[in-house]
Short mmCIF file of C-alpha atoms and ligand atoms in Angstrom, two decimals:
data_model
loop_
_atom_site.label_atom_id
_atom_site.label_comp_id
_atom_site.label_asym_id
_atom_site.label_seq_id
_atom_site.Cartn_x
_atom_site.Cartn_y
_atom_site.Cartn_z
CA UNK A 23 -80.75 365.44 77.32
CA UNK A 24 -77.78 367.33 74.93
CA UNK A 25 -74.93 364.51 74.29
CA UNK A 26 -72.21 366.84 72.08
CA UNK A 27 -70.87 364.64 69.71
CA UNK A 28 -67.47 365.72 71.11
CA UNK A 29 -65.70 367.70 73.79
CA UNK A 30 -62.05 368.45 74.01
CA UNK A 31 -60.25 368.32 77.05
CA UNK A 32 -58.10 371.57 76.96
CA UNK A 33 -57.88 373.53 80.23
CA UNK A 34 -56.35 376.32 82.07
CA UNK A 35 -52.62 374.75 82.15
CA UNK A 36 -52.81 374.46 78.30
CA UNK A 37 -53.89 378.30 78.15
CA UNK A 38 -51.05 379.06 80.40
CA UNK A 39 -48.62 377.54 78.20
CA UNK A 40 -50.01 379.41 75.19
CA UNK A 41 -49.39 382.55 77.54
CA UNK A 42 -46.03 381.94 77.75
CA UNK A 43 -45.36 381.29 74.18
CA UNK A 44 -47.29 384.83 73.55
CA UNK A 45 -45.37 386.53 76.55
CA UNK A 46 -41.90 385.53 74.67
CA UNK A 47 -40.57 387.16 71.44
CA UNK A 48 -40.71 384.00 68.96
CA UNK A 49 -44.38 382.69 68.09
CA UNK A 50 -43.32 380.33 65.26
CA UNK A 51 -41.41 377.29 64.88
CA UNK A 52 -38.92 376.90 67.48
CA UNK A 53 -38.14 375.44 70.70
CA UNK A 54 -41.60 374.50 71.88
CA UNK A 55 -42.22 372.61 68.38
CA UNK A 56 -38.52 371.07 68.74
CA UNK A 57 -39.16 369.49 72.28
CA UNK A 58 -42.63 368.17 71.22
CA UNK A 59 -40.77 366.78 68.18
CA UNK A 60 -38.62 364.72 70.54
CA UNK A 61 -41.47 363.68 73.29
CA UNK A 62 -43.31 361.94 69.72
CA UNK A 63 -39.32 360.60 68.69
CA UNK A 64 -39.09 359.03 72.26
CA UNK A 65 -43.21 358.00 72.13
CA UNK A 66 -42.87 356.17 68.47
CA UNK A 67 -39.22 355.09 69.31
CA UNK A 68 -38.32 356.47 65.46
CA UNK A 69 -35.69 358.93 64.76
CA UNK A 70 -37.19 361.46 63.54
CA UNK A 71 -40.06 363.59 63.85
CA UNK A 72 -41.69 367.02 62.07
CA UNK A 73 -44.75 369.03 63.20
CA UNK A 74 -46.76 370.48 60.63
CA UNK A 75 -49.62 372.70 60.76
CA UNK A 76 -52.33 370.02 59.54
CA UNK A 77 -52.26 366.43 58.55
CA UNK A 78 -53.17 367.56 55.28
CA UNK A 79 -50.55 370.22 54.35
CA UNK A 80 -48.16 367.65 56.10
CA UNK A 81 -49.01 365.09 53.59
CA UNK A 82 -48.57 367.94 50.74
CA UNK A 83 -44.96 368.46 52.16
CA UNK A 84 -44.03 364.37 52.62
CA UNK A 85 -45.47 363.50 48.67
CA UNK A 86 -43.29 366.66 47.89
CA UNK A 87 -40.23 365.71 49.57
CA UNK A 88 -40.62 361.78 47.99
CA UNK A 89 -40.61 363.42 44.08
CA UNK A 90 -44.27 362.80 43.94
CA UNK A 91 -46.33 364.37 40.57
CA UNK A 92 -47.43 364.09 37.54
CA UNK A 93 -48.20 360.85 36.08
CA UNK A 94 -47.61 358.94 39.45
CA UNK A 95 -49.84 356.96 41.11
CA UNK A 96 -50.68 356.24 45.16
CA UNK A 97 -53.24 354.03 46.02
CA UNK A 98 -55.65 355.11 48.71
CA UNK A 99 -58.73 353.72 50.50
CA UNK A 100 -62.23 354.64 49.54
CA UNK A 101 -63.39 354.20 53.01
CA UNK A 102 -61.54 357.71 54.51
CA UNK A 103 -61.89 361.30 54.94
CA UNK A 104 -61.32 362.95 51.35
CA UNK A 105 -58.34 364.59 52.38
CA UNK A 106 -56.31 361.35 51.97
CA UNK A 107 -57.05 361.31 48.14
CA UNK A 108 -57.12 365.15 47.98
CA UNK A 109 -53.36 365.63 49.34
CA UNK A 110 -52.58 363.13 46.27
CA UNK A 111 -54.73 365.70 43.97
CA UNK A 112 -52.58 368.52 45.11
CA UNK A 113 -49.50 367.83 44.37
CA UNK A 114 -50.71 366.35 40.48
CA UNK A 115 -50.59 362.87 40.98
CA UNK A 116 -53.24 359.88 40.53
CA UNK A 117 -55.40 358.92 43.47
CA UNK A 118 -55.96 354.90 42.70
CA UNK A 119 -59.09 353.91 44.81
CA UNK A 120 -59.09 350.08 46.77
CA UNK A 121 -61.48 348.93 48.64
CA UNK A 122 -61.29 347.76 52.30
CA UNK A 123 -62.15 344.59 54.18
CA UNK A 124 -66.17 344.14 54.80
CA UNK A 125 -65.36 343.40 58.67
CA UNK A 126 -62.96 346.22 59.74
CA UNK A 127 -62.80 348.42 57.22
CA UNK A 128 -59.43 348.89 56.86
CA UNK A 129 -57.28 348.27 53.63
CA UNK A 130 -55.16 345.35 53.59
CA UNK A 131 -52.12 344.08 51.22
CA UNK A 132 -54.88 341.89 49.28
CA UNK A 133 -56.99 345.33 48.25
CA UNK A 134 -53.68 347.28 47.40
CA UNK A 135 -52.21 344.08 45.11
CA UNK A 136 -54.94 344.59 42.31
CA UNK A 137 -54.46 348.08 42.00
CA UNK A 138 -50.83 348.03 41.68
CA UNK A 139 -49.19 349.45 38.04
CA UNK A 140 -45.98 350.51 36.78
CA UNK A 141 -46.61 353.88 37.46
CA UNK A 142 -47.67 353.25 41.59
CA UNK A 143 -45.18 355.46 43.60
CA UNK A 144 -46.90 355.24 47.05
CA UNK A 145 -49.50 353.60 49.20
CA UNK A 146 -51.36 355.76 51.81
CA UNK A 147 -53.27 353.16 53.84
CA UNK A 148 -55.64 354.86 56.69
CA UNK A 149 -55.77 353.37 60.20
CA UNK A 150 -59.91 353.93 60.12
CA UNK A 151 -60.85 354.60 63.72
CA UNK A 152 -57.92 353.70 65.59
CA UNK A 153 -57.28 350.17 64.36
CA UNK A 154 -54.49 349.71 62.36
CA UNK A 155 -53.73 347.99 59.07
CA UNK A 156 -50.78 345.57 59.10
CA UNK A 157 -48.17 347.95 57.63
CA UNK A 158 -45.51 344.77 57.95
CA UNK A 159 -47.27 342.74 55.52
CA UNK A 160 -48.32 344.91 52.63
CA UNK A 161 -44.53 346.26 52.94
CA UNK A 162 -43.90 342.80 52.12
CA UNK A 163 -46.24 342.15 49.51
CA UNK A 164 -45.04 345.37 47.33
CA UNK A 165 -41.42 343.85 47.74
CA UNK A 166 -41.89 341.34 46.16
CA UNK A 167 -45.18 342.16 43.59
CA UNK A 168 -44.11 345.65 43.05
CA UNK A 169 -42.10 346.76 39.42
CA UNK A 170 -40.86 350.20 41.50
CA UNK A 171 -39.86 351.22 44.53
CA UNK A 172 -43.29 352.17 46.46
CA UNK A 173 -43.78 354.18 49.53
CA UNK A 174 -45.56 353.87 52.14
CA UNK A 175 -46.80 357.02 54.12
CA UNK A 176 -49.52 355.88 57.19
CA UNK A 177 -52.73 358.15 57.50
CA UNK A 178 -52.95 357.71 61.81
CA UNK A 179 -55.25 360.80 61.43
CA UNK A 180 -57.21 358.35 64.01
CA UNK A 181 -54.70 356.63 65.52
CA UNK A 182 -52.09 357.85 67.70
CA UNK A 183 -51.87 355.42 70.52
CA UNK A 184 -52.87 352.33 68.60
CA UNK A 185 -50.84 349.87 68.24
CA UNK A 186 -50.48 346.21 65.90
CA UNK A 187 -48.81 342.99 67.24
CA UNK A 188 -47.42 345.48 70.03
CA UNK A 189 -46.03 347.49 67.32
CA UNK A 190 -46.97 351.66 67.30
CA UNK A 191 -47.23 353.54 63.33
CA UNK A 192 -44.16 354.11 61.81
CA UNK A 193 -41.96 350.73 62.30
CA UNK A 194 -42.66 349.64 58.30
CA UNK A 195 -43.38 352.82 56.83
CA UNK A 196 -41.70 355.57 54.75
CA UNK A 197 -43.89 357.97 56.93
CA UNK A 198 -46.57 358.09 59.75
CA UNK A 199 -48.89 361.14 59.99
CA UNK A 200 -51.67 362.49 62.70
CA UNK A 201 -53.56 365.37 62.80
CA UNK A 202 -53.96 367.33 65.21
CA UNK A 203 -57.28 368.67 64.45
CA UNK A 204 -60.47 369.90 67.17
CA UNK A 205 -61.83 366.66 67.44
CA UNK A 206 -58.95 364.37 66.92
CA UNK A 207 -57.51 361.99 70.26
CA UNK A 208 -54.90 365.02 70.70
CA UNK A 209 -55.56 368.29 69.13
CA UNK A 210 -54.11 371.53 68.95
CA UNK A 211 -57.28 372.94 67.29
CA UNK A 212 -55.34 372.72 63.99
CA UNK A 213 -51.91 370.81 63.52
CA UNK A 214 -50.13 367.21 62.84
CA UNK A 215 -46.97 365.52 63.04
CA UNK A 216 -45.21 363.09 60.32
CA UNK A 217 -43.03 360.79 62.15
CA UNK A 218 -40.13 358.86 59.64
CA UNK A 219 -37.06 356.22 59.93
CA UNK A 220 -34.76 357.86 56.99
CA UNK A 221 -32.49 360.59 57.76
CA UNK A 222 -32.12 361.76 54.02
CA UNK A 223 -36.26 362.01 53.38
CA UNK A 224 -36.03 363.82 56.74
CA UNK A 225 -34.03 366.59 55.56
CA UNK A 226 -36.05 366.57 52.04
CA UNK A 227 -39.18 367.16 54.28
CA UNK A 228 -37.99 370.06 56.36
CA UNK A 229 -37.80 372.01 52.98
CA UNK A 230 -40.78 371.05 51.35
CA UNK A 231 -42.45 371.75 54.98
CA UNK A 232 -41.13 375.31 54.37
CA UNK A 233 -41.40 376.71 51.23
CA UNK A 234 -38.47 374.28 50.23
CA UNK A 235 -35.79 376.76 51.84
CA UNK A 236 -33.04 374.97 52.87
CA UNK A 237 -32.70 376.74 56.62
CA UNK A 238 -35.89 377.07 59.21
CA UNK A 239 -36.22 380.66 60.89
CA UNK A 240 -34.85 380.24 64.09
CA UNK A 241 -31.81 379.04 62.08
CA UNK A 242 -31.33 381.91 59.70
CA UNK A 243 -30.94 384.24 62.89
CA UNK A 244 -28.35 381.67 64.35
CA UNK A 245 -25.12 383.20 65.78
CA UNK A 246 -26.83 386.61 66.19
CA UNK A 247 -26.97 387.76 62.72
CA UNK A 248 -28.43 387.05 59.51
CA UNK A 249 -28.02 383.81 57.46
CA UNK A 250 -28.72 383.56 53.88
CA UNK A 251 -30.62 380.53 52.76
CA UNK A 252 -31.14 378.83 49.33
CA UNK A 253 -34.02 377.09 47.65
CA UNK A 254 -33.09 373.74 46.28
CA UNK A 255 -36.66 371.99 45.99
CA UNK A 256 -40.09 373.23 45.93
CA UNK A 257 -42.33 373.11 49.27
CA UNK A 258 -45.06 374.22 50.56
CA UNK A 259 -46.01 376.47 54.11
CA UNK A 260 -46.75 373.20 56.80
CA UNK A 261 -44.40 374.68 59.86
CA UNK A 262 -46.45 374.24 63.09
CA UNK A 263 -46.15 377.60 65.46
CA UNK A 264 -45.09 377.26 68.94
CA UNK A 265 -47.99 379.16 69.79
CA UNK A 266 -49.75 376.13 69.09
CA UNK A 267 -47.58 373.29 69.37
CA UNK A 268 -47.44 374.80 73.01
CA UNK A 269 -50.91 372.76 73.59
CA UNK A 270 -48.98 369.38 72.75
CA UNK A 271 -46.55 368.27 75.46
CA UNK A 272 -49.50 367.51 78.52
CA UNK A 273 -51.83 366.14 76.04
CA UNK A 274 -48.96 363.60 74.67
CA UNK A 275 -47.58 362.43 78.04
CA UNK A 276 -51.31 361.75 78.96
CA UNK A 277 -52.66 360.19 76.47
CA UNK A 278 -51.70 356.37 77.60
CA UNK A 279 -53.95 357.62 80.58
CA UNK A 280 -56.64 358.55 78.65
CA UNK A 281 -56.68 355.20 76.18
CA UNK A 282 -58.67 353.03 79.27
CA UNK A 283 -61.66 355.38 79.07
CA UNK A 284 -62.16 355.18 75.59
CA UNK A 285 -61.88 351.45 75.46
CA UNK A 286 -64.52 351.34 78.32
CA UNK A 287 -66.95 353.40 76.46
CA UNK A 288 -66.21 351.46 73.09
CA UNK A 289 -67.05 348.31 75.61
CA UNK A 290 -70.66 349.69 76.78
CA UNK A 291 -71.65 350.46 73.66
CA UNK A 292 -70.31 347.19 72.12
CA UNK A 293 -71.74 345.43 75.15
CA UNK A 294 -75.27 347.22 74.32
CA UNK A 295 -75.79 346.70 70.79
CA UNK A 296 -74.57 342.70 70.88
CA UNK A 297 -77.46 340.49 69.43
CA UNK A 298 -78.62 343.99 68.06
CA UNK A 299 -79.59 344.69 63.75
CA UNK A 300 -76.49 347.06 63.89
CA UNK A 301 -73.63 346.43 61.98
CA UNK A 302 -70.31 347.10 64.07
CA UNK A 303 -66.74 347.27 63.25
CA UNK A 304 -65.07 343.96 63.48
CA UNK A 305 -61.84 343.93 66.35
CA UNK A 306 -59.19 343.37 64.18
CA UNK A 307 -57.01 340.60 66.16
CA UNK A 308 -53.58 342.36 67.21
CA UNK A 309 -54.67 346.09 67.21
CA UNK A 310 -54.61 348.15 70.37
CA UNK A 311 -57.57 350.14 69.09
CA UNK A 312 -57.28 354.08 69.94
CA UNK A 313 -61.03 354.11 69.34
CA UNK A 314 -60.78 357.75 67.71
CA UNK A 315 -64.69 356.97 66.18
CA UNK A 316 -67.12 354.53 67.37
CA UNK A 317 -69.62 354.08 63.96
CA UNK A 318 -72.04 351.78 63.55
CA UNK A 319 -73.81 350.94 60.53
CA UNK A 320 -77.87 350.81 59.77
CA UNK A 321 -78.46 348.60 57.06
CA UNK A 322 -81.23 348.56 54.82
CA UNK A 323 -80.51 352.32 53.61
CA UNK A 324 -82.26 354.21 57.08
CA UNK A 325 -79.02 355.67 57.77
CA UNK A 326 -79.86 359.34 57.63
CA UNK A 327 -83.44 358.63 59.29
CA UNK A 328 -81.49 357.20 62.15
CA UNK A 329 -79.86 360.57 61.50
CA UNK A 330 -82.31 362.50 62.20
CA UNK A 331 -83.89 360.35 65.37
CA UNK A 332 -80.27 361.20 67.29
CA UNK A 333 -80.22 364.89 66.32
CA UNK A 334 -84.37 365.14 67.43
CA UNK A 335 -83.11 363.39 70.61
CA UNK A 336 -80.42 366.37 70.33
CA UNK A 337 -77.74 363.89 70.22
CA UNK A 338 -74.69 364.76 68.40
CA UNK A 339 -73.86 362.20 65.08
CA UNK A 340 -71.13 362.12 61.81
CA UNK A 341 -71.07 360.38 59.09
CA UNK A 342 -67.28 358.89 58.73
CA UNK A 343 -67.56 358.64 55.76
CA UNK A 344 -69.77 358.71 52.72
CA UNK A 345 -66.77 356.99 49.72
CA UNK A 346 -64.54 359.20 48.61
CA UNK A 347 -65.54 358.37 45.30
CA UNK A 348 -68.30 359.12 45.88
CA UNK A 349 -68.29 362.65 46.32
CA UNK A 350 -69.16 364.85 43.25
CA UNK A 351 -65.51 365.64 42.05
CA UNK A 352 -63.86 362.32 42.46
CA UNK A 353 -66.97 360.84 40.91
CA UNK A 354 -66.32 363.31 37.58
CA UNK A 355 -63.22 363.19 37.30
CA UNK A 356 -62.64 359.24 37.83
CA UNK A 357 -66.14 357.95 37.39
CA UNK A 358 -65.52 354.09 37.44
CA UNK A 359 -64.00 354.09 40.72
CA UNK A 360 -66.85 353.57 42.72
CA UNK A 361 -67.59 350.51 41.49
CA UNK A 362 -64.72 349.04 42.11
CA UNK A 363 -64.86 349.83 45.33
CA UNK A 364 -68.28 348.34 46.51
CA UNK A 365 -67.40 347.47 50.17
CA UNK A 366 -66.40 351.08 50.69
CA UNK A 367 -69.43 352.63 48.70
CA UNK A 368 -71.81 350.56 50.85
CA UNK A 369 -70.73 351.05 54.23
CA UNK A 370 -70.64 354.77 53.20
CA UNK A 371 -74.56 354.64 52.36
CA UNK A 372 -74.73 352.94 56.01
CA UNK A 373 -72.76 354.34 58.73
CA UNK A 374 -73.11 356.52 61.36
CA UNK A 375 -70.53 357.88 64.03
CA UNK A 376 -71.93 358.25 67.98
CA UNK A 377 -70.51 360.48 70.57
CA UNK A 378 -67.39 358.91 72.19
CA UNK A 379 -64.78 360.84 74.17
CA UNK A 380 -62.72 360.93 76.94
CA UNK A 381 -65.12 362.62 80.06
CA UNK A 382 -68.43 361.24 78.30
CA UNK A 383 -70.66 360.42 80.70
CA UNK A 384 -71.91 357.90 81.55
CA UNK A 385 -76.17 358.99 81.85
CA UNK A 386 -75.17 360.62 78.58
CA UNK A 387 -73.85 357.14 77.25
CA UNK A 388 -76.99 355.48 78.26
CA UNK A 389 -79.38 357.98 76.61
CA UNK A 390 -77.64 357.56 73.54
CA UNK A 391 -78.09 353.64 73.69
CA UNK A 392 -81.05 354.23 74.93
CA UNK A 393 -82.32 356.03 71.64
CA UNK A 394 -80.09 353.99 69.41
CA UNK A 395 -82.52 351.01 70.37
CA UNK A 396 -85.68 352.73 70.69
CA UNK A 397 -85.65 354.49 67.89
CA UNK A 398 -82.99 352.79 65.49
CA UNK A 399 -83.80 349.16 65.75
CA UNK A 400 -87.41 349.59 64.50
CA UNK A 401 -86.00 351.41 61.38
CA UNK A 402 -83.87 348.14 60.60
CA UNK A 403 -86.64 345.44 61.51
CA UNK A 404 -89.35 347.44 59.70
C1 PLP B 3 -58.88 364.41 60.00
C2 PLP B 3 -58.37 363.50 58.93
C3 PLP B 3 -57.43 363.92 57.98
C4 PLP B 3 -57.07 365.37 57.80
O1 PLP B 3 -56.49 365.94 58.89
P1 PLP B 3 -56.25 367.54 58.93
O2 PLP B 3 -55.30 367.71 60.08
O3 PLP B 3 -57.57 368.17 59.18
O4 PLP B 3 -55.66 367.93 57.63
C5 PLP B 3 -56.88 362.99 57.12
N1 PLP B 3 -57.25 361.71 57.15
C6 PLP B 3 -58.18 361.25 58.02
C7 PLP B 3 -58.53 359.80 58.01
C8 PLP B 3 -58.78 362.15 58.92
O5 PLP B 3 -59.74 361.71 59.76
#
């Protein structure tokens, strides 16, 4: 039996709303993005909201808009997708690598403390799977152990309805942002959102989300003629089109509808593999877990022959995510950063992502178990 390792859930209704978008005259940023902007102020209860066109170039636009560059530092997590150290790249500062908690992977205060400097202008801790880290207490901590002012911008690339202590991404931050990517909990094939509590960083960000003019198109047209526009900062091109934020408003108001499904299939598979030789993701006590990934990990270094037993049994596998400093241009360029991040280097070596989706089914669940312990285990106890 085929198990994809994903399958979105777009259908007809979101076509038809890309059909209207492409049946009226304005395809880019503009009323469609604006509403969607408000459903996510009203979802996060925060003030303000932006769409961009991926998490990535979103991130681009928010270190932009905070004055981040050259000779700055911003401490990121190992244990992510490379984009959260790339974005840092980009715009010419210093990724500073910390390593995450053994049990849930996620980075806590305790990880970002020892890699803390003068020059540390922002923290980009990553919600890894849909759990979150406690934003409340490493805020804390940097008040008080901190030389500078330090930012805080949340990677909820995996978790959009999560929540910690009852509390949703963006409460403690300086910025929240998801990505709207094919396989993420809502996607718009490619896209994101940065969510934010300060009006001034707000405006800073609608520049550097468009080239860093100070007036968006729909507002240069305003009044039925022509508006000129200055450029006070430099941005970058991170404007989501209408065209495709058209695909968001069904997918947000459902998603609350959606979270049961993927907590029941986290619970089969947890329920299967208790007792088991894999190692699982801790629950991290508090979190609301959006379950974007389900990973497990197959110690003793038979990850990617357990690898290749799912994709002979043609089921569909990831690998979230080999270290970041581990891959061959972070590993050049800062080549003692891996080993100070051995938690994160480790579980890279081990871990595996299986399928786990909203409309999985549930024969297709059980096969995968089924070859998870008929053909996993043995790897591990041999
Ligand atoms: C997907 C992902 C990103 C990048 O998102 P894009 O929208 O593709 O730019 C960043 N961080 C994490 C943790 C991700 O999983």
């Amino acid at each position: 039996m085929k198990v994809d390792f994903y399958r979105h859930q777009l259908t007809e209704k979101h076509g038809q709303a890309m059909a209207a978008v492409v049946a009226s005259p304005f395809l880019t940023t503009g009323k469609i993005a604006r509403g969607v902007e408000e459903q996510l102020c009203g979802y996060f209860d925060v003030p303000h909201a932006a769409l961009v066109n991926s998490w990535t170039n979103g991130a681009v636009a928010m270190l932009l808009a905070l004055d981040i560059g050259p000779g700055d530092e911003v401490i990121v997590p190992a244990a992510t997708f490379i984009a959260t150290a790339n974005v840092v790249e980009l715009v010419g500062a210093t990724p500073v690598f910390a390593d995450v908690d053994p049990g849930t992977l996620l980075m806590e205060s305790t990880h970002v403390r020892e890699r803390l400097s003068a020059r540390t202008r922002a923290v980009i801790p990553v919600h890894l799977y849909g759990q979150m880290c406690d934003i409340a207490s490493l805020r804390g901590m940097l008040d008080t152990e901190a030389e500078n002012n330090v930012s805080i911008i949340e990677d909820c690339a995996h978790c959009f309805e999560g929540s910690f202590n009852n509390e949703r991404p963006g409460q403690h931050s300086d910025a929240a942002i998801f990505s709207f990517y094919a396989t993420k909990n809502i996607t718009c094939g490619e896209g994101g959102a940065i969510i934010l509590r300060n009006t001034t960083l707000h405006e800073k960000l609608l520049q550097s989300r468009l080239h860093g003019m100070s007036a968006i198109a729909v507002d240069r047209f305003r009044g039925g003629h022509y508006n000129h526009w200055d450029m006070e900062r430099l941005g970058t091109k991170a404007n989501l089109p209408d065209l495709l934020a058209a695909l968001l408003p069904d997918q947000i108001a459902e998603i609350e509808s959606r979270l049961p499904e993927r907590h029941q299939l986290a619970r089969r598979y947890n329920d299967a593999f208790a007792g088991g030789p894999l190692r699982l993701v801790e629950p991290r006590a508090g979190c609301r877990n959006a379950h974007h990934l389900y990973t497990i990990g197959v110690p003793k270094g038979q990850r990617d022959e357990a690898i290749a037993a799912l994709n002979a049994a043609e089921i569909g596998v990831t690998v979230n995510y080999r270290a970041v400093t581990e891959m061959t241009y972070y590993h050049e360029r800062y080549p003692q950063a891996s080993s100070a991040c051995p938690v994160s280097v480790k579980w890279g070596t081990e871990t595996l992502s299986l399928p786990l989706f909203p409309g999985l089914q549930q024969v297709e669940q059980d096969h995968v178990i089924r070859i998870v312990e008929e053909k996993i285990y043995p790897l591990i106890a041999t």
